CSV table of C-alpha atoms in Angstrom, one decimal:
chain,number,residue,atom,x,y,z
L,183,GLN,CA,60.0,-60.5,58.4
L,184,ILE,CA,57.5,-62.5,56.3
L,185,THR,CA,58.5,-66.0,55.3
L,186,LEU,CA,56.5,-68.9,53.7
L,187,LYS,CA,57.5,-72.5,53.2
L,188,GLU,CA,55.7,-75.3,51.3
L,189,SER,CA,55.8,-78.9,52.4
L,190,GLY,CA,54.4,-82.0,50.9
L,191,PRO,CA,55.2,-85.0,48.8
L,192,THR,CA,57.7,-84.8,45.9
L,193,LEU,CA,56.2,-87.8,44.1
L,194,VAL,CA,52.6,-88.8,43.6
L,195,LYS,CA,51.1,-91.5,41.5
L,196,PRO,CA,48.5,-90.8,38.8
L,197,THR,CA,44.9,-90.6,40.2
L,198,GLN,CA,46.2,-89.9,43.7
L,199,ASN,CA,45.3,-86.7,45.6
L,200,LEU,CA,47.9,-84.1,46.4
L,201,THR,CA,48.0,-82.2,49.7
L,202,LEU,CA,50.4,-79.3,50.2
L,203,THR,CA,50.9,-77.2,53.3
L,204,CYS,CA,52.2,-73.7,53.4
L,205,THR,CA,53.5,-72.7,56.8
L,206,PHE,CA,54.2,-69.0,57.2
L,207,SER,CA,55.4,-66.4,59.7
L,208,GLY,CA,55.5,-62.7,60.0
L,209,PHE,CA,51.8,-62.1,59.4
L,210,SER,CA,48.4,-63.5,60.5
L,211,PHE,CA,45.0,-64.2,59.2
L,212,THR,CA,43.7,-62.2,62.1
L,213,THR,CA,44.7,-59.1,60.1
L,214,SER,CA,42.1,-57.7,57.7
L,215,GLY,CA,43.1,-58.0,54.0
L,216,VAL,CA,45.6,-60.8,54.4
L,217,GLY,CA,45.5,-63.3,51.6
L,218,VAL,CA,47.6,-66.4,50.7
L,219,GLY,CA,47.7,-68.0,47.3
L,220,TRP,CA,49.1,-71.0,45.4
L,221,ILE,CA,50.8,-70.6,42.1
L,222,ARG,CA,52.4,-73.5,40.1
L,223,GLN,CA,55.0,-73.7,37.4
L,224,PRO,CA,55.6,-76.8,35.2
L,225,PRO,CA,59.2,-77.4,34.4
L,226,GLY,CA,60.3,-74.9,31.7
L,227,LYS,CA,56.9,-73.4,31.5
L,228,ALA,CA,54.9,-70.4,32.7
L,229,LEU,CA,53.4,-69.6,36.0
L,230,GLU,CA,49.8,-70.5,36.6
L,231,TRP,CA,47.7,-69.1,39.5
L,232,LEU,CA,45.6,-71.8,41.3
L,233,ALA,CA,43.9,-70.5,44.4
L,234,LEU,CA,43.6,-67.8,47.0
L,235,ILE,CA,42.2,-67.7,50.5
L,236,TYR,CA,41.5,-64.5,52.4
L,237,TRP,CA,41.6,-63.6,56.1
L,238,ASP,CA,37.7,-63.8,56.2
L,239,ASP,CA,37.8,-67.3,54.6
L,240,ASP,CA,36.7,-66.1,51.2
L,241,LYS,CA,38.2,-68.3,48.5
L,242,ARG,CA,38.9,-68.0,44.8
L,243,TYR,CA,39.9,-70.8,42.4
L,244,THR,CA,41.2,-70.8,38.8
L,245,PRO,CA,38.1,-71.9,36.7
L,246,SER,CA,39.9,-74.7,34.8
L,247,LEU,CA,40.8,-76.5,38.0
L,248,LYS,CA,38.1,-75.4,40.4
L,249,SER,CA,36.5,-78.9,40.6
L,250,ARG,CA,39.8,-80.4,41.7
L,251,LEU,CA,41.0,-77.8,44.2
L,252,THR,CA,40.3,-77.1,47.8
L,253,ILE,CA,42.1,-74.4,49.8
L,254,THR,CA,41.8,-74.1,53.6
L,255,LYS,CA,43.5,-72.2,56.4
L,256,ASP,CA,44.4,-72.8,60.0
L,257,THR,CA,44.8,-69.5,61.6
L,258,SER,CA,46.2,-70.7,64.9
L,259,GLU,CA,48.8,-72.8,63.1
L,260,SER,CA,49.6,-70.1,60.5
L,261,GLN,CA,49.1,-72.6,57.7
L,262,VAL,CA,47.3,-72.8,54.4
L,263,VAL,CA,46.5,-76.2,52.8
L,264,LEU,CA,45.9,-76.9,49.2
L,265,THR,CA,44.4,-80.1,48.0
L,266,MET,CA,44.3,-81.2,44.4
L,267,THR,CA,42.4,-84.4,43.5
L,268,ASN,CA,43.0,-86.9,40.7
L,269,MET,CA,46.6,-85.9,39.8
L,270,GLY,CA,47.9,-86.6,36.4
L,271,PRO,CA,51.3,-86.2,34.7
L,272,VAL,CA,50.4,-82.7,33.4
L,273,ASP,CA,50.2,-81.6,37.0
L,274,THR,CA,53.9,-82.1,37.5
L,275,ALA,CA,55.2,-78.7,38.6
L,276,THR,CA,56.8,-76.6,41.3
L,277,TYR,CA,54.0,-75.4,43.6
L,278,TYR,CA,54.5,-72.1,45.3
L,279,CYS,CA,52.6,-70.4,48.1
L,280,ALA,CA,52.7,-66.7,48.3
L,281,HIS,CA,51.5,-63.7,50.4
L,282,ARG,CA,49.3,-61.2,48.7
L,283,LEU,CA,50.4,-57.6,48.6
L,284,SER,CA,47.4,-56.1,46.9
L,285,GLY,CA,45.0,-57.1,44.2
L,286,THR,CA,46.6,-60.1,42.6
L,287,SER,CA,50.2,-59.2,43.3
L,288,TRP,CA,52.4,-61.6,45.3
L,289,LEU,CA,55.2,-60.0,47.2
L,290,TYR,CA,56.5,-62.9,49.4
L,291,TRP,CA,57.0,-66.4,48.0
L,292,GLY,CA,57.9,-69.7,49.4
L,293,GLN,CA,60.9,-71.6,48.0
L,294,GLY,CA,58.5,-74.0,46.0
L,295,ASN,CA,57.8,-77.7,46.2
L,296,LEU,CA,58.5,-79.7,43.1
L,297,VAL,CA,55.8,-82.4,42.7
L,298,THR,CA,56.3,-85.1,40.1
L,299,VAL,CA,53.3,-87.2,39.0
L,300,SER,CA,54.5,-90.6,37.8
L,301,SER,CA,53.8,-94.2,38.4
X,461,GLN,CA,48.3,-71.4,26.1
X,462,SER,CA,48.6,-68.5,28.5
X,463,ALA,CA,45.8,-65.9,28.8
X,464,LEU,CA,48.2,-63.0,28.5
X,465,THR,CA,50.5,-62.7,25.5
X,466,GLN,CA,54.2,-61.9,25.9
X,467,PRO,CA,57.1,-62.1,23.4
X,468,PRO,CA,59.1,-65.2,24.1
X,469,SER,CA,62.4,-63.3,24.1
X,470,ALA,CA,63.9,-59.9,24.3
X,471,SER,CA,67.5,-58.7,24.4
X,472,GLY,CA,69.6,-55.6,24.9
X,473,SER,CA,73.2,-54.6,25.6
X,474,PRO,CA,74.4,-53.3,29.0
X,475,GLY,CA,73.2,-49.8,29.6
X,476,GLN,CA,70.5,-49.9,27.0
X,477,SER,CA,66.7,-50.0,27.6
X,478,VAL,CA,64.4,-52.8,26.7
X,479,ALA,CA,60.6,-53.0,26.8
X,480,ILE,CA,58.5,-56.1,27.2
X,481,SER,CA,54.9,-56.1,26.3
X,482,CYS,CA,52.0,-58.0,27.8
X,483,THR,CA,48.7,-58.1,25.8
X,484,GLY,CA,45.4,-59.1,27.2
X,485,THR,CA,41.8,-58.1,26.8
X,486,SER,CA,39.3,-55.6,28.2
X,487,SER,CA,38.4,-58.3,30.8
X,488,ASP,CA,41.9,-58.3,32.3
X,489,VAL,CA,44.7,-55.9,31.5
X,490,GLY,CA,42.4,-53.3,29.9
X,491,GLY,CA,39.7,-53.4,32.5
X,492,HIS,CA,41.7,-53.2,35.8
X,493,ASN,CA,44.7,-51.5,37.1
X,494,TYR,CA,46.1,-54.7,38.8
X,495,VAL,CA,48.9,-55.6,36.4
X,496,SER,CA,52.0,-57.1,38.1
X,497,TRP,CA,55.4,-58.1,36.8
X,498,TYR,CA,57.7,-60.7,38.1
X,499,GLN,CA,61.4,-61.4,37.6
X,500,GLN,CA,62.6,-65.1,37.9
X,501,HIS,CA,66.1,-66.3,37.8
X,502,PRO,CA,66.8,-70.0,37.0
X,503,GLY,CA,65.9,-72.2,40.0
X,504,LYS,CA,64.5,-69.3,42.0
X,505,ALA,CA,61.1,-68.2,43.1
X,506,PRO,CA,59.6,-65.3,41.2
X,507,ARG,CA,60.3,-61.8,42.5
X,508,LEU,CA,57.6,-59.1,42.4
X,509,ILE,CA,59.1,-56.0,40.6
X,510,ILE,CA,56.0,-54.0,39.6
X,511,TYR,CA,52.4,-54.1,41.0
X,512,GLU,CA,49.3,-52.1,40.2
X,513,VAL,CA,50.7,-51.3,36.7
X,514,SER,CA,53.5,-49.0,37.8
X,515,LYS,CA,54.3,-49.2,41.5
X,516,ARG,CA,57.6,-50.7,42.7
X,517,PRO,CA,57.9,-52.6,46.0
X,518,SER,CA,60.6,-51.4,48.3
X,519,GLY,CA,64.0,-52.4,47.2
X,520,VAL,CA,63.3,-52.7,43.5
X,521,PRO,CA,65.5,-50.3,41.5
X,522,ASP,CA,63.9,-47.5,39.6
X,523,ARG,CA,65.4,-48.9,36.5
X,524,PHE,CA,62.3,-51.0,36.4
X,525,SER,CA,59.1,-49.2,35.3
X,526,GLY,CA,55.6,-50.3,34.3
X,527,SER,CA,52.9,-48.7,32.2
X,528,LYS,CA,49.6,-49.6,30.5
X,529,SER,CA,47.8,-48.5,27.4
X,530,GLY,CA,44.5,-50.1,26.5
X,531,ASN,CA,44.8,-53.9,26.7
X,532,THR,CA,48.6,-53.9,26.7
X,533,ALA,CA,50.9,-53.4,29.6
X,534,SER,CA,54.6,-52.9,29.3
X,535,LEU,CA,57.7,-53.4,31.5
X,536,THR,CA,60.7,-51.2,30.7
X,537,VAL,CA,64.1,-52.0,32.0
X,538,SER,CA,66.5,-49.1,31.7
X,539,GLY,CA,70.3,-49.2,32.1
X,540,LEU,CA,70.4,-52.9,31.5
X,541,GLN,CA,72.7,-54.8,33.8
X,542,ALA,CA,74.0,-58.4,33.6
X,543,GLU,CA,71.9,-59.4,36.6
X,544,ASP,CA,68.7,-58.4,34.7
X,545,GLU,CA,69.1,-61.5,32.6
X,546,ALA,CA,66.1,-63.5,33.7
X,547,ASP,CA,62.6,-64.6,32.8
X,548,TYR,CA,59.8,-62.0,33.2
X,549,TYR,CA,56.2,-62.7,33.7
X,550,CYS,CA,53.2,-60.4,33.7
X,551,SER,CA,49.9,-61.1,35.5
X,552,SER,CA,46.6,-59.3,35.7
X,553,TYR,CA,43.4,-59.4,37.8
X,554,ALA,CA,40.8,-60.8,35.4
X,555,GLY,CA,37.5,-60.2,37.3
X,556,SER,CA,35.7,-62.2,39.9
X,557,ASN,CA,35.3,-65.3,37.7
X,558,ASN,CA,38.8,-65.8,36.3
X,559,PHE,CA,40.4,-63.8,39.1
X,560,GLU,CA,44.1,-63.9,37.9
X,561,VAL,CA,45.9,-64.7,34.7
X,562,PHE,CA,49.6,-64.9,33.8
X,563,GLY,CA,51.5,-64.3,30.7
X,564,GLY,CA,53.7,-66.9,29.0
X,565,GLY,CA,56.9,-65.3,30.1
X,566,THR,CA,59.7,-63.4,28.3
X,567,LYS,CA,63.3,-64.5,28.5
X,568,LEU,CA,65.5,-61.3,28.7
X,569,THR,CA,69.1,-61.7,27.5
X,570,VAL,CA,71.7,-59.1,28.2
X,571,LEU,CA,74.1,-59.3,25.3
């Protein structure tokens, strides 16, 4: 059974950096083809893909936020960490981590972590 | 503004069929067979219901079907049921630079 769970702050101040951790079970980065991604959703708005990391440490970022994002993995801890710098109010959203099925389809999702950016 | 264009709303009566479109470009929808559809109920995480244009994950009813023609993908929900009322999002692989793009979402109402 595959599960994922996001953890991190629920409130950050403008200009601060955000660090979110995705802790998962039921699969491992030691398996070829495995990928974990981050997707966010502002309140009442659409989904937006942010980043993806593969089993071989290959990484992909959405172009509009690439300069602010860093995705890393800890295979032994079964975790993926997303860091986003210089947070602003427009970054207020629920941040999801998800397990890749194939291509860019996400079969298993975490429950989400709502992050509010406010002073 | 989302990269893929979906109608903001769609509706149908129980038992009817409804189709939701997702229009992109030759760089995403039209250029790759990696179109996915997600169902999202309020306050819940999205649920994958279609991947690779027309494949269904295990457990997804065959009332949900996907197709693609040119730069437009479509999700058809047949035999509408009350529990199908939700938001639906499409996404597509968009090449090695943009990688993945989502649609703006469609709110499906079961009348």
